[in-house]
PDB file of C-alpha atoms in Angstrom:
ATOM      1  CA  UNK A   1     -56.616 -10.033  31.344  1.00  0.00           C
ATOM      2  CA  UNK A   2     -54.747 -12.778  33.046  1.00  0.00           C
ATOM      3  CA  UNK A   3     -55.272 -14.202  36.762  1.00  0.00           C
ATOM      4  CA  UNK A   4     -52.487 -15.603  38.969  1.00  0.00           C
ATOM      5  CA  UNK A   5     -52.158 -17.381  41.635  1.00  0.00           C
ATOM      6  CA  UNK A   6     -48.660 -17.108  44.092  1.00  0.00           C
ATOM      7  CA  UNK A   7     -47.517 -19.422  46.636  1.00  0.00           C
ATOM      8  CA  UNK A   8     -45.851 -18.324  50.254  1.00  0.00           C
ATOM      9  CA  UNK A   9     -44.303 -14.843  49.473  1.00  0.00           C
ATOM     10  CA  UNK A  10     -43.440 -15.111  53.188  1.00  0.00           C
ATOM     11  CA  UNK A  11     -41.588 -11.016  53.844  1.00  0.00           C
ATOM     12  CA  UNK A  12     -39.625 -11.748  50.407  1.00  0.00           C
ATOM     13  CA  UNK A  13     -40.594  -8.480  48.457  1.00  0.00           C
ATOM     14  CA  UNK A  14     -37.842  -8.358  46.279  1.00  0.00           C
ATOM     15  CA  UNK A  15     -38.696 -11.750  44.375  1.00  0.00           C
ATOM     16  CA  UNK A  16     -42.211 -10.827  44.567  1.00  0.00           C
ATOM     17  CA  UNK A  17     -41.480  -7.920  42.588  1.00  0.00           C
ATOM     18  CA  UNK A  18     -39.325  -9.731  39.792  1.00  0.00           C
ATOM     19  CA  UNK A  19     -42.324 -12.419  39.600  1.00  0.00           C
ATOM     20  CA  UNK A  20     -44.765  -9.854  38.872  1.00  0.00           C
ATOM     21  CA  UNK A  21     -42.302  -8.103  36.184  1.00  0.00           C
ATOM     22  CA  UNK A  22     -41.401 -11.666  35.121  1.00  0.00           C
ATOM     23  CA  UNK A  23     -45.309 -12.159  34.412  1.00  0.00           C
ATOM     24  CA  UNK A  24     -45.626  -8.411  33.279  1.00  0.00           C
ATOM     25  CA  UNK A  25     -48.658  -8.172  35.515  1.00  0.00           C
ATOM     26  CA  UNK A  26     -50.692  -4.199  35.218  1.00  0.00           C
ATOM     27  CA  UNK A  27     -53.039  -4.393  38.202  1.00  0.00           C
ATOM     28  CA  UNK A  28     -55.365  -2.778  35.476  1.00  0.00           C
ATOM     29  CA  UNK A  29     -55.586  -5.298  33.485  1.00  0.00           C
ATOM     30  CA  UNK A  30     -54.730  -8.370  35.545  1.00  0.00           C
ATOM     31  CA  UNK A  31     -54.948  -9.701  39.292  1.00  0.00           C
ATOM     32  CA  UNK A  32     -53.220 -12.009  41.800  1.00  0.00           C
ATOM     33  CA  UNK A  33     -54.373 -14.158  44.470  1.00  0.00           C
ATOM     34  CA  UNK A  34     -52.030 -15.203  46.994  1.00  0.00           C
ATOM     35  CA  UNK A  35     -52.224 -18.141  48.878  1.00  0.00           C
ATOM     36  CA  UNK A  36     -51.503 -16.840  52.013  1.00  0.00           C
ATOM     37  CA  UNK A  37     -47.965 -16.249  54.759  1.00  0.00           C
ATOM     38  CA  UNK A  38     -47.737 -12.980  53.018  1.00  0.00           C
ATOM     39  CA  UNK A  39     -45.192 -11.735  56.295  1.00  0.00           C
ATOM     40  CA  UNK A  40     -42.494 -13.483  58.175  1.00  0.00           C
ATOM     41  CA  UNK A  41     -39.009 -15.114  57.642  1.00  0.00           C
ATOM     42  CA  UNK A  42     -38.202 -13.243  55.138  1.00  0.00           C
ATOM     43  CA  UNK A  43     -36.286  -9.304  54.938  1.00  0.00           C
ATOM     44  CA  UNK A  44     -39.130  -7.464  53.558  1.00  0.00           C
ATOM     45  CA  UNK A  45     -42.307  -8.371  55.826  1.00  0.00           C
ATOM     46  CA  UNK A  46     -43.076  -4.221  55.242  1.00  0.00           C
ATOM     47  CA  UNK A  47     -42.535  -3.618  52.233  1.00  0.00           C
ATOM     48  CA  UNK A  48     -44.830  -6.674  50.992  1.00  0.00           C
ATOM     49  CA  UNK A  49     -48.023  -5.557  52.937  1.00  0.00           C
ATOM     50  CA  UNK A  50     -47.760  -1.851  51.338  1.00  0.00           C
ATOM     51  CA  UNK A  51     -47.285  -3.224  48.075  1.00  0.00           C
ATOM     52  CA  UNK A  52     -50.597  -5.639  48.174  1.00  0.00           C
ATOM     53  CA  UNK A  53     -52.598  -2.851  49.848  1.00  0.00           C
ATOM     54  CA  UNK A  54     -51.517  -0.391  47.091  1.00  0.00           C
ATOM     55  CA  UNK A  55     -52.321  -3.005  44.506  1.00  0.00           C
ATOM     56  CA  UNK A  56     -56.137  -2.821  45.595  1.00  0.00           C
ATOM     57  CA  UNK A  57     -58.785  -5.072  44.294  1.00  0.00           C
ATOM     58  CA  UNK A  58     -55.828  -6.246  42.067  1.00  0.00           C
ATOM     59  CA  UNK A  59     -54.564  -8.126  44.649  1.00  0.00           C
ATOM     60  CA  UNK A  60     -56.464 -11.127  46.955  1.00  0.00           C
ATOM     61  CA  UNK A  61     -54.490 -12.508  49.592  1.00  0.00           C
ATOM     62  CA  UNK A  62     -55.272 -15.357  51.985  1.00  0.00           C
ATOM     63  CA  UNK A  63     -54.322 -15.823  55.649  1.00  0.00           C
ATOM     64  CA  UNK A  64     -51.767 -17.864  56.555  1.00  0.00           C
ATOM     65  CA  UNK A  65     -50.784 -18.923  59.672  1.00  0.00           C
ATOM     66  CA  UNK A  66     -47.399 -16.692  59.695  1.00  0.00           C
ATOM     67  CA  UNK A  67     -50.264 -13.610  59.489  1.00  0.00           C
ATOM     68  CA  UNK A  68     -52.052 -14.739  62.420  1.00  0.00           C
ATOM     69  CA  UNK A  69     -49.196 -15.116  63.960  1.00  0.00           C
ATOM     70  CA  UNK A  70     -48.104 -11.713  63.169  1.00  0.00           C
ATOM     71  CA  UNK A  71     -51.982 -10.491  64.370  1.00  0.00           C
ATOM     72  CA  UNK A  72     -51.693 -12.384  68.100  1.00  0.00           C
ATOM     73  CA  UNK A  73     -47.947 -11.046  68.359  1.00  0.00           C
ATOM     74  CA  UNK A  74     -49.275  -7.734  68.172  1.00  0.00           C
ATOM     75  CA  UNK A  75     -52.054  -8.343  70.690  1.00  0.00           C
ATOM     76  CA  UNK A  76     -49.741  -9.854  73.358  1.00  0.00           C
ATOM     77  CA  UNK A  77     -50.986 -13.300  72.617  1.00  0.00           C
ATOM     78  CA  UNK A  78     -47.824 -15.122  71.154  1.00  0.00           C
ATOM     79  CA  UNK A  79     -44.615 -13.892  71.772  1.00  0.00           C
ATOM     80  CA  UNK A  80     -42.131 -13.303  68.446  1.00  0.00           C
ATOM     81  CA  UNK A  81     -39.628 -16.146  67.996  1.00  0.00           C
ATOM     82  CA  UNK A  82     -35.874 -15.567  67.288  1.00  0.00           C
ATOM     83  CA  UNK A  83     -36.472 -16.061  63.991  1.00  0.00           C
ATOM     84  CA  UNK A  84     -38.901 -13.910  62.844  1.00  0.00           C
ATOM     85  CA  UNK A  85     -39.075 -10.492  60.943  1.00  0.00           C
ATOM     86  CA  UNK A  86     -42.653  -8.690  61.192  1.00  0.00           C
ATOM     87  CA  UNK A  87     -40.440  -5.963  63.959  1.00  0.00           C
ATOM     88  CA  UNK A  88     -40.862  -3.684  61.230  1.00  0.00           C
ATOM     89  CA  UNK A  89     -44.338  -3.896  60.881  1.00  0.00           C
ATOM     90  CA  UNK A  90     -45.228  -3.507  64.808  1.00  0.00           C
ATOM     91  CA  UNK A  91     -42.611  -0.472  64.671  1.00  0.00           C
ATOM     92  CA  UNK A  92     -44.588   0.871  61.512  1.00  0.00           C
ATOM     93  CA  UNK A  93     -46.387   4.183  62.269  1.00  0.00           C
ATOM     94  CA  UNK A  94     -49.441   2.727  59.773  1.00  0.00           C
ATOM     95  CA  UNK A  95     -49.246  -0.421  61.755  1.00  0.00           C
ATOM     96  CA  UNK A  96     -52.823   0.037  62.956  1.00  0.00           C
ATOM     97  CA  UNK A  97     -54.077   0.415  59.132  1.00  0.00           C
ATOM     98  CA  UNK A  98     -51.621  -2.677  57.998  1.00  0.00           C
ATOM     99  CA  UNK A  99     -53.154  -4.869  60.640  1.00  0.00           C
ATOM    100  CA  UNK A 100     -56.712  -4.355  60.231  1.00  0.00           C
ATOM    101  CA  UNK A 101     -55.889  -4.863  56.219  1.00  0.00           C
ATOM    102  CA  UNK A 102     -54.046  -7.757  57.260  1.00  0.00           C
ATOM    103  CA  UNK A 103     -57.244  -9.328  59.564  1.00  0.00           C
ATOM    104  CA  UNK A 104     -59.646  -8.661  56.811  1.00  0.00           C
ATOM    105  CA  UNK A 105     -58.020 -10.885  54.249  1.00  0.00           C
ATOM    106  CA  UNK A 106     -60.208 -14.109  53.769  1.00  0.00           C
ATOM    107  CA  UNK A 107     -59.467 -17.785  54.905  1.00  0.00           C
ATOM    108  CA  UNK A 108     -60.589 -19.449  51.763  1.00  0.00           C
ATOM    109  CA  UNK A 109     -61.398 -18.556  47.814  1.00  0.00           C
ATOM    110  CA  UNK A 110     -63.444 -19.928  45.118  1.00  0.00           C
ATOM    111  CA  UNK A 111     -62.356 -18.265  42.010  1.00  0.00           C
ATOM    112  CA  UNK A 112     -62.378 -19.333  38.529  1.00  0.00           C
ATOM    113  CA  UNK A 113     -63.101 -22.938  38.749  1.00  0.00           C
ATOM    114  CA  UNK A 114     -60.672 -22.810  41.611  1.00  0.00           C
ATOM    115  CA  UNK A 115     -60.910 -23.839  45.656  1.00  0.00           C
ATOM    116  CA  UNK A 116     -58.151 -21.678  47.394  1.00  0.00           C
ATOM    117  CA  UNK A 117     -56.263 -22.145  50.330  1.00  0.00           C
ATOM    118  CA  UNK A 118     -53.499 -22.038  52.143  1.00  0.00           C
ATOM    119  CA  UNK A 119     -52.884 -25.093  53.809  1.00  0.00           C
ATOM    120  CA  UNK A 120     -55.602 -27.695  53.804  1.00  0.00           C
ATOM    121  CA  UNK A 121     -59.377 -28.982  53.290  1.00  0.00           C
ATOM    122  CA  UNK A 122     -60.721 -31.574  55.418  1.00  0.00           C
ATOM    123  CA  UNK A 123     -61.988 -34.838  53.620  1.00  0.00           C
ATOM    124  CA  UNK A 124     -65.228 -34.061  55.147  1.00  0.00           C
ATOM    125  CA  UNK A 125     -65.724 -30.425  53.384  1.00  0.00           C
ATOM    126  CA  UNK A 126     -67.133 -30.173  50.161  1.00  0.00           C
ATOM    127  CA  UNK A 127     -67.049 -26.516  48.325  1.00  0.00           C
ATOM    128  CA  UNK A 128     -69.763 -25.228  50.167  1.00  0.00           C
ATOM    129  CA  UNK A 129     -68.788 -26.686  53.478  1.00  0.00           C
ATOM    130  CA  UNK A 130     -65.547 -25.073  53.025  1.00  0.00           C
ATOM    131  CA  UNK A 131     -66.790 -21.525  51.895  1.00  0.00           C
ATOM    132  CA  UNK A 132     -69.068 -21.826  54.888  1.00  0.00           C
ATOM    133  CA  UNK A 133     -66.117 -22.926  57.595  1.00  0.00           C
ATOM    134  CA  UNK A 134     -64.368 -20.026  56.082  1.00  0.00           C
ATOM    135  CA  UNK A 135     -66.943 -17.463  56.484  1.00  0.00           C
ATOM    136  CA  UNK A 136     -67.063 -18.017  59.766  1.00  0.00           C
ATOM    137  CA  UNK A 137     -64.148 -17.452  60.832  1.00  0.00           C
ATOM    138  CA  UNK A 138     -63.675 -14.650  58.747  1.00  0.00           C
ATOM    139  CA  UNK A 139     -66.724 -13.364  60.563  1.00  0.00           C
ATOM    140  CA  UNK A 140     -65.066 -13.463  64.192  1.00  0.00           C
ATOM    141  CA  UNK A 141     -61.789 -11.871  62.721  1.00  0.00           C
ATOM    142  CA  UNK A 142     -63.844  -9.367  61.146  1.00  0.00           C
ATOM    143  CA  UNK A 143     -65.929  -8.522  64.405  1.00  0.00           C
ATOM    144  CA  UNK A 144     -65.007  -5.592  66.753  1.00  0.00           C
ATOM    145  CA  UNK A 145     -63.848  -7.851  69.536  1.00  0.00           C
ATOM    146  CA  UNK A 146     -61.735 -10.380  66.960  1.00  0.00           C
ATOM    147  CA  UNK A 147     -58.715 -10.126  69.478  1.00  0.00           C
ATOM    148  CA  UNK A 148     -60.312 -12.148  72.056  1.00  0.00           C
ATOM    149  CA  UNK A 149     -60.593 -15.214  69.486  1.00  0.00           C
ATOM    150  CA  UNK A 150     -56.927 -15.130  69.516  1.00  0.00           C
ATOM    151  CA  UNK A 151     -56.523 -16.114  73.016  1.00  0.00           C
ATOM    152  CA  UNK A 152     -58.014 -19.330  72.224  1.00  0.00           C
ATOM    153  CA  UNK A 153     -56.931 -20.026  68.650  1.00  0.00           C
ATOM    154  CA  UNK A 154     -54.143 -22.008  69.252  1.00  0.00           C
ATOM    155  CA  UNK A 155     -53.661 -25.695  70.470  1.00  0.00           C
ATOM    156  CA  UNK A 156     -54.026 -29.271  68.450  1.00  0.00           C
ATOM    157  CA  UNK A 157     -57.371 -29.906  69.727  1.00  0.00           C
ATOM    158  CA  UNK A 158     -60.112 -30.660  69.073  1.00  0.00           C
ATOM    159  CA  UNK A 159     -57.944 -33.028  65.643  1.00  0.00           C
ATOM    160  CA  UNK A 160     -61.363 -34.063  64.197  1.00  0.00           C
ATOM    161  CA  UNK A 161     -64.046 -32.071  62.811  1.00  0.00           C
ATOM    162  CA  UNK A 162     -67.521 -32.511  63.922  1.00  0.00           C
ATOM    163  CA  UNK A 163     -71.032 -30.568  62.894  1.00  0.00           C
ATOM    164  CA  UNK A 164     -71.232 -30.320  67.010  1.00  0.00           C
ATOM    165  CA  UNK A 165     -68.194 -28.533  67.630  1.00  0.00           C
ATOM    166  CA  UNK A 166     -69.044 -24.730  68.904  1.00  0.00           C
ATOM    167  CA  UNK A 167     -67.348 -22.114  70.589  1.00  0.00           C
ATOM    168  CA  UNK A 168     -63.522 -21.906  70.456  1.00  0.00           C
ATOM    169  CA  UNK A 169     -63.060 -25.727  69.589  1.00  0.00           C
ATOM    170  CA  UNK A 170     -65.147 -24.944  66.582  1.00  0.00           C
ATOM    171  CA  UNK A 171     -62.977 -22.176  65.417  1.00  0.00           C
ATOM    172  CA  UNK A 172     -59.803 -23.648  66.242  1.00  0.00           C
ATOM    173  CA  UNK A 173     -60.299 -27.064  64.379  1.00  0.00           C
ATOM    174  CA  UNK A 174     -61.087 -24.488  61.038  1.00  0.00           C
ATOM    175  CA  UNK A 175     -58.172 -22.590  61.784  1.00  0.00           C
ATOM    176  CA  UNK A 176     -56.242 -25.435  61.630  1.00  0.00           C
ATOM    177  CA  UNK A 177     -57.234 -26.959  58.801  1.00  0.00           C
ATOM    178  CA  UNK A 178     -56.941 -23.664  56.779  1.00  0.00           C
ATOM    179  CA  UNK A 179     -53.371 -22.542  58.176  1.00  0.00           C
ATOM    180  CA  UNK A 180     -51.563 -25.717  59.326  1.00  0.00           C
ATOM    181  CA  UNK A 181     -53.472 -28.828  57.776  1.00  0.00           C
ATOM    182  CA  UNK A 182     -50.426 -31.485  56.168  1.00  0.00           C
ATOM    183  CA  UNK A 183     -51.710 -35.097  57.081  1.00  0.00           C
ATOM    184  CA  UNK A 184     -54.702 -36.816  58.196  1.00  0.00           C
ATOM    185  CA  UNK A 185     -55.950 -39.665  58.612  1.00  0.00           C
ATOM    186  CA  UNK A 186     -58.530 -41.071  56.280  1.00  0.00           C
ATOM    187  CA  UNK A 187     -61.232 -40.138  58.500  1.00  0.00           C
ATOM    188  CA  UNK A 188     -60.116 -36.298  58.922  1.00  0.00           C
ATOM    189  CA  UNK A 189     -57.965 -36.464  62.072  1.00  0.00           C
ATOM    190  CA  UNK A 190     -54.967 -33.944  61.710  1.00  0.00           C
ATOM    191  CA  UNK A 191     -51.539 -34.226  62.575  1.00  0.00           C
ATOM    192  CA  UNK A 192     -49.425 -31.918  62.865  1.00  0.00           C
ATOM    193  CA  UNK A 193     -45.848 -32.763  63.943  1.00  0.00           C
ATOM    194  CA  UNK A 194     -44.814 -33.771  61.249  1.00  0.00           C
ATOM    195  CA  UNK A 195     -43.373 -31.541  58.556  1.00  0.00           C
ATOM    196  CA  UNK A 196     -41.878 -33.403  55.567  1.00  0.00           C
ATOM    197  CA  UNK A 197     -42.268 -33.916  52.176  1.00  0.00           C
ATOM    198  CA  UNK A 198     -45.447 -36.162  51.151  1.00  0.00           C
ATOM    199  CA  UNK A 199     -43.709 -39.723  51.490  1.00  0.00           C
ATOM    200  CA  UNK A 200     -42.787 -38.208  55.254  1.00  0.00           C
ATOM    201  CA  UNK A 201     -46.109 -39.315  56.385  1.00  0.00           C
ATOM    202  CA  UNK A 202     -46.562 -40.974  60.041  1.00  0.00           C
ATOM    203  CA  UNK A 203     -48.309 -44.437  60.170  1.00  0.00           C
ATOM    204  CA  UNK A 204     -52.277 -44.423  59.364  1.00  0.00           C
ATOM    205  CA  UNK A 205     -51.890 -40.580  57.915  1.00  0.00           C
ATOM    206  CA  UNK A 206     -51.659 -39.377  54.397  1.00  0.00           C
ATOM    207  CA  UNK A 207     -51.276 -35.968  52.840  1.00  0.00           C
ATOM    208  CA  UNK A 208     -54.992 -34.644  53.371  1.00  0.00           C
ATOM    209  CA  UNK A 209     -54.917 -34.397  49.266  1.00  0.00           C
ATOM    210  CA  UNK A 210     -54.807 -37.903  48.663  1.00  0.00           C
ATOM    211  CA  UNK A 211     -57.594 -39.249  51.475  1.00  0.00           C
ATOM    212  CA  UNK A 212     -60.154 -40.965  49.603  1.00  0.00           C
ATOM    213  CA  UNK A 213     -63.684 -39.909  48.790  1.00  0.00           C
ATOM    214  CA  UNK A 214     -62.263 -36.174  49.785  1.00  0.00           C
ATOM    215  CA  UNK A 215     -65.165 -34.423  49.090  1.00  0.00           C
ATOM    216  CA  UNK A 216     -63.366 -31.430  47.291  1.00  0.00           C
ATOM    217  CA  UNK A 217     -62.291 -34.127  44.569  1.00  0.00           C
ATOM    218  CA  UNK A 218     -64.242 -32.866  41.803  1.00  0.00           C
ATOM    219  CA  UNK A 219     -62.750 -29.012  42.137  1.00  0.00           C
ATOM    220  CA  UNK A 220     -58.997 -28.198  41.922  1.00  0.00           C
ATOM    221  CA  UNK A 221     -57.753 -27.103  44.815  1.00  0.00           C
ATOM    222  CA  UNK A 222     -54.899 -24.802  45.432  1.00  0.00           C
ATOM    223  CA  UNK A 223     -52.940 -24.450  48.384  1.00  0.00           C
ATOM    224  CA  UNK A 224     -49.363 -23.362  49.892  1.00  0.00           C
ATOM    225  CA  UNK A 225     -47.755 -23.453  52.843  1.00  0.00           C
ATOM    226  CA  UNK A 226     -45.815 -26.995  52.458  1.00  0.00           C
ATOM    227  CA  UNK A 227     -42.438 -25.916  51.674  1.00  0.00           C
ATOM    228  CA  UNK A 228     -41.345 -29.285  51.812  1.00  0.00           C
ATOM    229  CA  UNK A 229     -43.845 -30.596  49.581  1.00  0.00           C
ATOM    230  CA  UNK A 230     -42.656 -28.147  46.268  1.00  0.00           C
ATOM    231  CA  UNK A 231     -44.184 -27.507  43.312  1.00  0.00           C
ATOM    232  CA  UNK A 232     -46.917 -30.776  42.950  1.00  0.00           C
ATOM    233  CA  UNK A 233     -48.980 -30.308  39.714  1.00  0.00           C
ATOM    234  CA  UNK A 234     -51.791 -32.971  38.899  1.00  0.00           C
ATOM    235  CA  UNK A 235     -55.253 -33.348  38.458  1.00  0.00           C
ATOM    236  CA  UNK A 236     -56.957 -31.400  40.648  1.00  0.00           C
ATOM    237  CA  UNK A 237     -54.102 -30.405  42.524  1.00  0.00           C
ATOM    238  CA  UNK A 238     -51.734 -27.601  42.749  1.00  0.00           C
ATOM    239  CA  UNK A 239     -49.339 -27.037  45.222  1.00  0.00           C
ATOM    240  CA  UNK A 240     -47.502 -23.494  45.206  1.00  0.00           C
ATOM    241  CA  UNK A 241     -44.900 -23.115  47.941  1.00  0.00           C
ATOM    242  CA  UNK A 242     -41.696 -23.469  46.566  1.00  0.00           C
ATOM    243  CA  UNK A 243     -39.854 -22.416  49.368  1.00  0.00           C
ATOM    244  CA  UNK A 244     -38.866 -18.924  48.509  1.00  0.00           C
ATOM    245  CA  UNK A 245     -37.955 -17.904  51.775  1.00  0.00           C
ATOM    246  CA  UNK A 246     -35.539 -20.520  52.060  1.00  0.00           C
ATOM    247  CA  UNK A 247     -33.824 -20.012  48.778  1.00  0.00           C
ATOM    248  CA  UNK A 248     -35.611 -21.980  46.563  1.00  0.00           C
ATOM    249  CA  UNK A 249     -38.504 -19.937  44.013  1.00  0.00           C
ATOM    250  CA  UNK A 250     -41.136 -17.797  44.252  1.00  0.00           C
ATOM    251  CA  UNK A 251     -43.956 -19.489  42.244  1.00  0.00           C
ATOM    252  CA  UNK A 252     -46.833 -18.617  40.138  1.00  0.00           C
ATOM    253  CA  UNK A 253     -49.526 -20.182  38.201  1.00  0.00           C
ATOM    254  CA  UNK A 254     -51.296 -18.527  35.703  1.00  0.00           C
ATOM    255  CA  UNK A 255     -54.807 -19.656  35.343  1.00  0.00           C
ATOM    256  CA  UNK A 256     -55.840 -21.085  31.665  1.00  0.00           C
ATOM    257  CA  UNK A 257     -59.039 -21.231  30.014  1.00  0.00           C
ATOM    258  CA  UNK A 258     -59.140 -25.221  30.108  1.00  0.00           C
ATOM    259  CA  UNK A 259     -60.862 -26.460  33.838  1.00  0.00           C
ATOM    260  CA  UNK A 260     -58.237 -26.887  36.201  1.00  0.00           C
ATOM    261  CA  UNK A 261     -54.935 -26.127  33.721  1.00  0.00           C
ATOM    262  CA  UNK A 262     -52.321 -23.688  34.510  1.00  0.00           C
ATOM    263  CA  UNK A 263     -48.937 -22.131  33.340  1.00  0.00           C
ATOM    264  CA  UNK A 264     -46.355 -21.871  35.868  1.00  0.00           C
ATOM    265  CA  UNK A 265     -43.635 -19.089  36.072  1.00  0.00           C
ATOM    266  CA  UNK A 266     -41.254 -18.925  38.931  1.00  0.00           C
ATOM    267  CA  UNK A 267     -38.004 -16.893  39.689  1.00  0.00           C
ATOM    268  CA  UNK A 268     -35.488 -17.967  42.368  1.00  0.00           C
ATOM    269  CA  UNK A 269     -35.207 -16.423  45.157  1.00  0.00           C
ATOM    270  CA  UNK A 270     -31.847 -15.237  47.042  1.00  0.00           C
ATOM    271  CA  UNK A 271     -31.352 -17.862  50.209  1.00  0.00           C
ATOM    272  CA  UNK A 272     -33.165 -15.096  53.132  1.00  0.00           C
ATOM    273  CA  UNK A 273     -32.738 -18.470  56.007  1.00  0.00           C
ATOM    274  CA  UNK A 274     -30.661 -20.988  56.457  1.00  0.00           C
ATOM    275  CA  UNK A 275     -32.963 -24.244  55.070  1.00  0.00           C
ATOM    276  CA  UNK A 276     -34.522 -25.735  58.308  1.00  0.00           C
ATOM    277  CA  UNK A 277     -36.627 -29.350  58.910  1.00  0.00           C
ATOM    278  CA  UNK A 278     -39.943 -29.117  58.235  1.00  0.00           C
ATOM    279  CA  UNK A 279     -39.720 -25.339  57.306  1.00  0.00           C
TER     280      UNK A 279
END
């Protein structure tokens, strides 16, 4: 049995399906967790979502925040950009059935020895705080009127966690933080303009990995969504997009028996965009 984990497939089926013959993964034996942006950029948005539902309990997949974008798209909340490729999945005649797969996924794992996300932690957050912050807004997804919490996901503040936060600030700061999180401050207050790589940082911020005293310290954490970033392998931190999408690899890490140690395998990926800042 062997247990992966694979960064920002991001609508790129076809190196998604070399990585997992490059790995020789049997979803009897073996499973995947992805790390979330499962849809969007990418020429295959469909095609990925029916191969993770077919792979079953084989297959764990985070939300990123190119799925909720796909989610309030198809509730009227956002409108698609120029650039993006989910048409085929709001065309789908199982869109229904890919959707509420696609809402169900959770916002954060601990598997293994390992703290998954896709974006970010905040300093604050231990383990349980972060299980917790996820649960809840897996809950509201989860619940039969989820679509109204997309109305009010969106929008840079409240930057700063607080215990006192309720209501749609509450959620909104977690969302963040899971799907969008790059730099903070060393008291937890997100930015999130910038895009860049990890020495791109804007005075007073930091990548939210290296804050001091983060309380997620003694766990390694795993996370994608920083194209920009690449591969970053250290103690107690593993960063997995690799910027398939925009023709650089589709990565995974294969997790080893020692704490915190992995393999990594990773197959390049034919250019799908044109690189863009930040991206």
């Amino acid at each position: 049995m062997s247990l992966y984990m694979i960064g920002d497939v991001q609508g790129c089926d076809e190196a998604l399906g070399r990585l997992l013959d490059e790995i020789a993964f049997s979803p009897s034996r073996d499973t995947l967790y992805l790390l979330g942006d499962l849809v969007n950029r990418g020429p295959a948005s469909l095609q990925v979502l029916r191969r993770l539902i077919a792979l079953g309990d084989s297959a764990h997949s985070l939300l990123g925040n190119h799925d909720l974008h796909l989610l309030a798209a198809a509730h009227g909340v956002r409108k698609l950009h120029r650039s993006d490729t989910v048409g085929d999945i709001l065309d789908a005649t199982d869109r229904v059935a890919l959707l509420d797969w696609l809402r169900h996924r959770p916002m954060a794992l601990y598997e293994h020895g390992w703290l998954m996300v896709h974006a970010g932690v905040l300093p604050q957050w231990d383990v349980a705080d972060t299980m917790a912050r996820a649960q809840e807004l897996q809950s509201v997804l989860r619940s039969p009127d989820w679509s109204g919490f997309l109305q009010h996901m969106y929008g840079n503040e409240p930057a700063f966690w607080s215990d006192a936060l309720q209501g749609a600030d509450r959620l909104r700061v977690v969302v963040n933080a899971f799907t969008r999180l790059r730099f903070c401050t060393a008291q937890g207050l997100m930015e999130f303009d910038t895009k860049e790589g990890a020495d791109g940082a804007p005075p007073g911020f930091m990548p939210w990995f290296d804050v001091p005293g983060r309380r997620t310290a003694d766990v390694p954490v795993a996370f994608g969504h920083w194209s920009t970033l690449g591969h970053v392998q250290r103690e107690g931190v593993l960063a997995l997009d690799t910027g398939c999408v925009w023709g650089g690899c589709l990565t995974a890490a294969r997790i080893l028996s020692a704490p915190g140690q992995v393999e990594r395998i990773a197959v390049r990926c034919a250019q799908t965009q044109k690189p863009r800042k930040g991206l």
